[in-house]
Coordinates of C-alpha atoms and ligand atoms in Angstrom, one line a residue:
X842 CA 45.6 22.5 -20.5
X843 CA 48.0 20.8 -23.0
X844 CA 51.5 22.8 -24.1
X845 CA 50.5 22.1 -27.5
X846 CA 46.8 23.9 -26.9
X847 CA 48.7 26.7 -25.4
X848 CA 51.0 26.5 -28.4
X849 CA 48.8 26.7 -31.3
X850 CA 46.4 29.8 -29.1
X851 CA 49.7 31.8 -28.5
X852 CA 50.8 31.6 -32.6
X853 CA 46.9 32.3 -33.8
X854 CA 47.7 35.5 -31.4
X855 CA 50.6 36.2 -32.5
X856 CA 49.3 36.3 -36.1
X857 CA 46.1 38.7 -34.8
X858 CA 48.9 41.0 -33.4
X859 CA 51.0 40.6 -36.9
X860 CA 54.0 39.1 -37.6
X861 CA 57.2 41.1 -36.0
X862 CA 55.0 43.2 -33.9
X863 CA 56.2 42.6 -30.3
X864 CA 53.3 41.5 -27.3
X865 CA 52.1 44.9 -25.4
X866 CA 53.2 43.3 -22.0
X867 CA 50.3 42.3 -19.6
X868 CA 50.6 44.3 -16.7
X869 CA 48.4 44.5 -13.3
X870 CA 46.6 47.8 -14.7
X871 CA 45.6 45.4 -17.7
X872 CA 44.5 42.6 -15.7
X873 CA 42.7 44.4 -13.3
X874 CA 40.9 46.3 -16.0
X875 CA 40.1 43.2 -17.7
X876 CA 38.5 42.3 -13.7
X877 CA 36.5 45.5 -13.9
X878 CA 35.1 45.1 -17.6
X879 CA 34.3 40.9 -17.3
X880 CA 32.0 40.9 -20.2
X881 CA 34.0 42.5 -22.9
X882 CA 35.4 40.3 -25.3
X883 CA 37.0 42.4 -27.4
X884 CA 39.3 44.1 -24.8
X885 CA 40.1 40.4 -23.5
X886 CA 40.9 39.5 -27.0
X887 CA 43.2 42.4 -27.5
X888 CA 45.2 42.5 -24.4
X889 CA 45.6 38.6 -24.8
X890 CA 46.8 39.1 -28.2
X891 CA 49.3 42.4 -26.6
X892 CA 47.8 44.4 -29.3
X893 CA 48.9 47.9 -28.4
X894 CA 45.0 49.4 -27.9
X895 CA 46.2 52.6 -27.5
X896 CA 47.6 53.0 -31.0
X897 CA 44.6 50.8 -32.5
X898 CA 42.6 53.8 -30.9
X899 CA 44.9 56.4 -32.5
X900 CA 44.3 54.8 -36.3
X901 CA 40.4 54.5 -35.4
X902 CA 40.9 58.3 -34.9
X903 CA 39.7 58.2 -31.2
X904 CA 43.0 58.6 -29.6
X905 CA 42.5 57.9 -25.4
X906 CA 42.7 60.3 -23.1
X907 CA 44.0 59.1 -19.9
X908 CA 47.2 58.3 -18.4
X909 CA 49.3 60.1 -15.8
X910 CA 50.4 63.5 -16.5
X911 CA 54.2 63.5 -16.1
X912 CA 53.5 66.1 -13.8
X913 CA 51.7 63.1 -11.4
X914 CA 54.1 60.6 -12.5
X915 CA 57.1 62.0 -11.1
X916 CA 54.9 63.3 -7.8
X917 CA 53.9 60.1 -7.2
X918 CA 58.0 58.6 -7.4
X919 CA 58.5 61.4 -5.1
X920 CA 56.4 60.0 -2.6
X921 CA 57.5 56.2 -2.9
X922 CA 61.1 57.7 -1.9
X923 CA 59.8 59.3 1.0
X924 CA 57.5 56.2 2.4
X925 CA 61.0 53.9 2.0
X926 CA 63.6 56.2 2.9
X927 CA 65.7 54.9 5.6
X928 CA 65.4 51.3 5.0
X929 CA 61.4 52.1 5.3
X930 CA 61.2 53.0 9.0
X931 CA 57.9 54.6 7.4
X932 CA 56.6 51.5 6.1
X933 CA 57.2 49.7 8.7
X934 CA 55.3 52.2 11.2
X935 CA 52.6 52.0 8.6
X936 CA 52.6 47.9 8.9
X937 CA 52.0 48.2 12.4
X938 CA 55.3 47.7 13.9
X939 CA 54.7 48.7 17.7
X940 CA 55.5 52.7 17.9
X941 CA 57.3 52.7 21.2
X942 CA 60.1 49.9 19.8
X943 CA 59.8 51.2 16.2
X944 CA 63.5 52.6 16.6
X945 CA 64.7 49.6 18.0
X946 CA 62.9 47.7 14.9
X947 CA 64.3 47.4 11.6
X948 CA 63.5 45.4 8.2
X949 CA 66.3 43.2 6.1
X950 CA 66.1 44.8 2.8
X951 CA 67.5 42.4 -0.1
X952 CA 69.1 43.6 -3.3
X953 CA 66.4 42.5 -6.2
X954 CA 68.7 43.4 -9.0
X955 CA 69.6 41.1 -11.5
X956 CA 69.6 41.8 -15.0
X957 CA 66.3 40.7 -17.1
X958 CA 63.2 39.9 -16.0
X959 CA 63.7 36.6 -15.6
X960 CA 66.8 37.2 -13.1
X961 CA 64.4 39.8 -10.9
X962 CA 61.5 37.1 -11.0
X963 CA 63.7 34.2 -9.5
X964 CA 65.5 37.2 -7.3
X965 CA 62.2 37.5 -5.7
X966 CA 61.6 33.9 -5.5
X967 CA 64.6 33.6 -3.7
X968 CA 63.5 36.1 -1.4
X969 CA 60.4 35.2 -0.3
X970 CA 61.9 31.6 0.1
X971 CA 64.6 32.8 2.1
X972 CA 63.2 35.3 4.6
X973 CA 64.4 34.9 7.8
X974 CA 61.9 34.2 10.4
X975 CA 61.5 36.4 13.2
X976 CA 62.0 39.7 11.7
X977 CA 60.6 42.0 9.2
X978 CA 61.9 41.7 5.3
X979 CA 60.5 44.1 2.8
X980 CA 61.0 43.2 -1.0
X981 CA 61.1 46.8 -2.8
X982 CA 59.8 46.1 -6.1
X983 CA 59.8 42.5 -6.4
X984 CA 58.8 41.0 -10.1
X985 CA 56.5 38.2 -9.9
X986 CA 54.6 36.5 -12.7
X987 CA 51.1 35.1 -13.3
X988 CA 50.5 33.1 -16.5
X989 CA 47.1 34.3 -18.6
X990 CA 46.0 32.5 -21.4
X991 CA 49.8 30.7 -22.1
X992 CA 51.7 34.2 -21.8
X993 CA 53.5 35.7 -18.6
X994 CA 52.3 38.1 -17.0
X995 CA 55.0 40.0 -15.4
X996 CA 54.0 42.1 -12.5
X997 CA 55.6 44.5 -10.3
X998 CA 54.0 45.5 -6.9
X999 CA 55.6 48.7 -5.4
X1000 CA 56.6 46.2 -2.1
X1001 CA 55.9 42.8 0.1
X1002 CA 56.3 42.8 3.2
X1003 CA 57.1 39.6 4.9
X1004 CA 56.4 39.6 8.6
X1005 CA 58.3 37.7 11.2
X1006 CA 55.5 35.4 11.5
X1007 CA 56.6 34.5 7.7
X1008 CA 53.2 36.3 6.7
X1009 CA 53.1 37.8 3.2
X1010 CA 51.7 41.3 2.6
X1011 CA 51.0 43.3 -0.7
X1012 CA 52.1 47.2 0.0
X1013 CA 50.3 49.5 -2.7
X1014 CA 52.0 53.1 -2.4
X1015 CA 49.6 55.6 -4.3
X1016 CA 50.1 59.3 -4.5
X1017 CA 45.5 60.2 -4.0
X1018 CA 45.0 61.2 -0.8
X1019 CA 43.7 59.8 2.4
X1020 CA 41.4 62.4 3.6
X1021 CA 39.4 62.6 7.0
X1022 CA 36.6 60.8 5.9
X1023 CA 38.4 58.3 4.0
X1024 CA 40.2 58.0 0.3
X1025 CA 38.3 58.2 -3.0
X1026 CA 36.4 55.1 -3.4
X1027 CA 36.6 55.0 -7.1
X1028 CA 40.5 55.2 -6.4
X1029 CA 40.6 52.8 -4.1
X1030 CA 38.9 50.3 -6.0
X1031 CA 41.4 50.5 -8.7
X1032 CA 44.2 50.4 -6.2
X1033 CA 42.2 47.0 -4.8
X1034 CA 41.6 45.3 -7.9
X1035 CA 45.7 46.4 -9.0
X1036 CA 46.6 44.5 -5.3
X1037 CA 44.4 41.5 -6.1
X1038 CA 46.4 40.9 -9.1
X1039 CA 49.5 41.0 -7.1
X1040 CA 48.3 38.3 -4.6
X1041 CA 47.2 36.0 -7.4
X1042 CA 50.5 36.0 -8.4
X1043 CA 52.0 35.7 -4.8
X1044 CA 49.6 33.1 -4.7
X1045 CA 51.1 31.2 -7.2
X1046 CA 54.5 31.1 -5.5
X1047 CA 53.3 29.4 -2.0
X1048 CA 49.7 29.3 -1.6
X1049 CA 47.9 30.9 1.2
X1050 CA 51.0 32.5 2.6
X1051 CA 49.7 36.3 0.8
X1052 CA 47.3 38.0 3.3
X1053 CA 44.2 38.9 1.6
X1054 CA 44.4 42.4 3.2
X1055 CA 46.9 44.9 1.3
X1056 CA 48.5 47.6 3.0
X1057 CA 47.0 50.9 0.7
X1058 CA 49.8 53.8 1.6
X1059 CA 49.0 57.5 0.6
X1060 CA 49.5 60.9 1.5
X1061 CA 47.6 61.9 4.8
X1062 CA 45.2 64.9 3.4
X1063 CA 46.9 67.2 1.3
X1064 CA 50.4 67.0 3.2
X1065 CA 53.1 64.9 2.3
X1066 CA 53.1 62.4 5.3
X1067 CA 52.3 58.8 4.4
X1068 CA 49.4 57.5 6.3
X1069 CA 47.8 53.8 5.3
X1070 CA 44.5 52.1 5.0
X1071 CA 44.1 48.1 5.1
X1072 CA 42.2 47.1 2.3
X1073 CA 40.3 43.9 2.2
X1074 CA 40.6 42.2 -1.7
X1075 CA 38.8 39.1 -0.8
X1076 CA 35.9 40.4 -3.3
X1077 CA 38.0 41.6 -6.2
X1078 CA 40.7 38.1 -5.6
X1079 CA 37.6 36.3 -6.7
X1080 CA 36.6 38.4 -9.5
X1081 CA 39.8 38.4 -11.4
X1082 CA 40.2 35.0 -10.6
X1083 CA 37.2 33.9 -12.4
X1084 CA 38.2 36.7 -15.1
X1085 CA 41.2 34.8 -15.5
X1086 CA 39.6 31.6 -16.1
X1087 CA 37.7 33.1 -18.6
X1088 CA 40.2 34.4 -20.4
X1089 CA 41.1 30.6 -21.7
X1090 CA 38.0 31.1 -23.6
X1091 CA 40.3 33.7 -25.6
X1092 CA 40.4 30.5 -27.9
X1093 CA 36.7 30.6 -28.7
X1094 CA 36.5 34.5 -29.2
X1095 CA 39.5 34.0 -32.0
X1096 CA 37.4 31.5 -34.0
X1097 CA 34.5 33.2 -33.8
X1098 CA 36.1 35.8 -35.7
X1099 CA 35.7 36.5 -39.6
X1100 CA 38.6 34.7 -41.5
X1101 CA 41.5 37.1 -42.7
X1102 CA 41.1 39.2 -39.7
X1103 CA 44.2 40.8 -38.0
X1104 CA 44.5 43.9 -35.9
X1105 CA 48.0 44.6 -37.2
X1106 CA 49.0 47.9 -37.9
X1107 CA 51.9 47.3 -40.2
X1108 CA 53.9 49.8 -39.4
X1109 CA 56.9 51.1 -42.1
X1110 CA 60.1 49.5 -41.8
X1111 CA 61.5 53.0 -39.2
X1112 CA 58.0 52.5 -36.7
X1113 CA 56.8 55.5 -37.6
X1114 CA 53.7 55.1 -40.1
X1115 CA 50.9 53.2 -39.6
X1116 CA 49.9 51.3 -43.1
X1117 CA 47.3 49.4 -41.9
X1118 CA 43.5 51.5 -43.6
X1119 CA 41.7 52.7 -40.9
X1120 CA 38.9 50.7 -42.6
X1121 CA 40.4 47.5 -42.1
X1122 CA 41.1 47.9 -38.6
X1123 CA 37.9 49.4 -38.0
X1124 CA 36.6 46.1 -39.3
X1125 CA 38.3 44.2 -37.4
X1126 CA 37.6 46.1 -34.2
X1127 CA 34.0 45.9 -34.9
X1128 CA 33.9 41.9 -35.5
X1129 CA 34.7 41.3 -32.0
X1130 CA 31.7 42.3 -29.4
X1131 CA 32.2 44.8 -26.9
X1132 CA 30.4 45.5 -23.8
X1133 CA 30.3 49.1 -23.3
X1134 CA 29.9 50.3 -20.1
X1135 CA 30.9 54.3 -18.5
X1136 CA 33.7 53.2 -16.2
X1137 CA 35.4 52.3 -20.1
X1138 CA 36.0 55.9 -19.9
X1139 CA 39.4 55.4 -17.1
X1140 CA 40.4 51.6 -18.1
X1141 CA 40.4 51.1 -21.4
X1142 CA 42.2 53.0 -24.6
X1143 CA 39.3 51.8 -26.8
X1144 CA 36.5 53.5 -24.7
X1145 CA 35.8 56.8 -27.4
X1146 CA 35.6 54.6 -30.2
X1147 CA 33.4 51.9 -28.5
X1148 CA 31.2 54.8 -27.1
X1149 CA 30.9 56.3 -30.2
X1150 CA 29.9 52.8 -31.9
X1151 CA 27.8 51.9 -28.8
X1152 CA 26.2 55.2 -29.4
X1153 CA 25.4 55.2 -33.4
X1154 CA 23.7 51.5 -32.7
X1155 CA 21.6 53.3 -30.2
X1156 CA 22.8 51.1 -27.6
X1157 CA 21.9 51.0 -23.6
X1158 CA 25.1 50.2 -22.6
X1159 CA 25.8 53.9 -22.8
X1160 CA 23.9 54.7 -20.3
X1161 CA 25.5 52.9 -17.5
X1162 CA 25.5 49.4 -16.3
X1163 CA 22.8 49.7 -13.6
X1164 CA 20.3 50.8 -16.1
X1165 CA 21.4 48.4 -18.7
X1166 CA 20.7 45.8 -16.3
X1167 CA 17.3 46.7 -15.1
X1168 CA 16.1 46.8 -18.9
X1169 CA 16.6 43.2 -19.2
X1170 CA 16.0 41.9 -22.6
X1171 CA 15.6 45.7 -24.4
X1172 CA 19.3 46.5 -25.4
X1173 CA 19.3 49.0 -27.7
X1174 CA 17.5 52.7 -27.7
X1175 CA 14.7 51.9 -30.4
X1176 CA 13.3 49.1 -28.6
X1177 CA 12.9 51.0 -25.2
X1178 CA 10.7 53.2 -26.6
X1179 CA 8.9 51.0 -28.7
X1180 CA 8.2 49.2 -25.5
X1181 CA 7.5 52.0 -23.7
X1182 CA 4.7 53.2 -26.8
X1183 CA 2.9 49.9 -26.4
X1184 CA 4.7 49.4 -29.8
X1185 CA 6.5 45.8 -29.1
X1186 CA 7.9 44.3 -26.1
X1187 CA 6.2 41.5 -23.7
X1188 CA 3.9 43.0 -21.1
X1189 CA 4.7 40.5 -18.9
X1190 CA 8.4 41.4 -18.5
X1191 CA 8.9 44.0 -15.6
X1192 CA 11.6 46.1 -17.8
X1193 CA 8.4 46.4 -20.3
X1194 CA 5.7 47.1 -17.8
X1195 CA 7.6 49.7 -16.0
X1196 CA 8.5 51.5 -19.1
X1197 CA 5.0 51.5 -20.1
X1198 CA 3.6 53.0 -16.6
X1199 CA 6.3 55.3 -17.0
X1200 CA 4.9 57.0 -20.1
X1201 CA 1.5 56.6 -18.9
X1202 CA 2.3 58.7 -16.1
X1203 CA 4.3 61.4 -18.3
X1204 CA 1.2 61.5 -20.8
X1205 CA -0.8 62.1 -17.8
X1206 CA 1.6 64.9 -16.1
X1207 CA 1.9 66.2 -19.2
X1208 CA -2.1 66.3 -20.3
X1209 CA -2.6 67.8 -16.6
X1210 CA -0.1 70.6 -17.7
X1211 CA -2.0 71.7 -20.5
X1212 CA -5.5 71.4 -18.8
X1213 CA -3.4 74.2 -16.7
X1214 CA -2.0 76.1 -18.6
X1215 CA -5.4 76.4 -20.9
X1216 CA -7.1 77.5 -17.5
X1217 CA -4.8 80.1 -16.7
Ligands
SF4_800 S1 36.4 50.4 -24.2 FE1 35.6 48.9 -25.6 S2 37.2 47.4 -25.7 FE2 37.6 48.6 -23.9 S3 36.6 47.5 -22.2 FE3 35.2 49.0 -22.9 S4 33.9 48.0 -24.5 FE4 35.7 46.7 -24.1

């Protein structure tokens, strides 16, 4: 792609944001929500444009609510302190470093600091490129990029390890629990599709030196000792790859939409007040199609507005994406029952036939009720 293609996308952006409003930074979270949600455009729209979502939400009058309690935020830094205390003996246990020798073994530990992101992303570079071989070096924090859609992405795993054999490793640290049988799955799939993004981008510096198993570190049970899972991202690598690709199409879902539109909020001169009508923004929301879906509900700031709209257009989306798949072509609420009532709808298509052996059956269940009952 051409600097001037990227050039002219990044300024029609910039003017969907509004002029003087600064980008929401692209973080891992985003990305790897954008990887769970592939068929929304308007959240790839949005995050591409760093439109703060959560405030659009806020004017819409469908404030999110999800985020980390402050409670869990500072529990989980707790944690993190106690899986790299003394220069991350822990970790390295964790990493499979031989228990017997594990005293005798011990990891370099380079000083990331530098001040702006720019200095901590070519601090990490630096890094990775200059790891000695032959031992253990653990990058606490390193700031790597990824570039999506001509913007940085600037992301910040919670550690790489880099084994003697020159081997890189993404380290998740997350505060859920590894019980007995195994951590949340739903959890764990967040925590996978959050590493993904994080190999991408370690991708980008050498390829093929990342491993595509990341070390997944968590509290063992409800105690406070670190335990770890290895977590294979092969699946979600190739998901929010082809996400990423995708999103260069951001070009196509900003000319689709009606001229004039912007999703700036136009905030008074102190940040305070929103001028912006709700109407407007509503508009502007609405012009960009949205694929509703459930697991909305824990990615995305927009999800009570879009399952409200979803909702008042009768929509199947709103029932989950399994079901919205199996009814094919019938995508909103009216037209499943008008299939279903003989009413409209091709016999021929399985979504239709099914529906329609489904209400024979419940007109026959409930006709053999009745007989029943008027016997009894
Ligand atoms: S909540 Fe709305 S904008 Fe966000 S991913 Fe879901 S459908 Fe898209």
């Amino acid at each position: 792609m051409s600097t001037t293609h990227h050039h002219s996308l990044r300024e029609r952006l910039a003017a969907l944001r509004g002029p003087g409003t600064a980008p929401r930074p692209l973080d891992a979270r985003a990305l790897a929500a954008l990887a769970a949600n592939p068929g929304c455009r308007r959240r790839a729209l949005l995050d591409a444009a760093g439109v703060d979502k959560g405030a659009v939400a806020e004017t819409l009058g469908a404030p999110a609510r999800f985020g980390q309690s402050r409670f869990a935020f500072s529990r989980g830094h707790a944690f993190e302190a106690r899986v790299k205390r003394d220069g991350c003996v822990e970790l390295l246990r964790l990493l499979g470093v031989d228990g017997d020798t594990a005293e005798g073994v011990t990891a370099e530990v380079p000083d990331l600091g530098a001040p702006g992101p720019e200095g901590r992303v070519a601090r990490t570079r630096q890094a990775l490129a200059e790891a000695a071989p032959g031992v253990w070096t653990l990058l606490d924090h390193p700031l790597l990029t990824l570039d999506v859609a001509g913007s940085t992405a600037y992301l910040e795993p919670d550690a790489v390890a880099i084994a003697p054999d020159g081997r890189w490793t993404v380290v998740e640290i997350k505060s859920f629990p590894i019980l007995d049988g195994g951590a949340d799955a739903m959890k764990v799939g967040a925590a996978a599709r959050q590493s993904a993004v994080y190999v991408l981008a370690l991708d980008a510096v050498a390829a093929g030196r990342a491993r595509s198993d990341v070390l997944l570190v968590c509290p063992k049970d409800f105690s406070n000792l670190p335990t770890a899972e290895w977590v294979d991202v092969r699946k979600q690598l190739a998901v929010t790859r082809r996400q990423l690709t995708r999103l260069t199409r951001i070009e196509e879902i900003a000319a689709a939409l009606p001229e004039g539109t912007t999703f700036d909020l136009a905030y008074t001169p102190d940040g305070r007040s929103v001028t912006r009508p709700a109407a407007e923004l509503f508009a502007a929301v609405e012009s960009v199609p949205a694929a509703y879906a459930p697991e909305c509900l824990s990615t995305c700031e927009l999800a009570f507005h879009c399952r409200d709209r979803s909702r008042a257009e009768g929509c199947v989306d709103a029932l989950g994406r399994g079901l919205r798949a199996e009814l094919g072509e019938l995508t909103t609420v009216e037209s499943v029952l008008a299939a279903a009532g003989g009413l409209a709808g091709d016999p021929d298509d399985p979504a239709v036939s099914a529906l329609r052996r489904a209400a024979a059956l419940r007109e026959e269940a409930l006709a053999e009720a009745a007989k029943q009952g008027a016997g009894a």
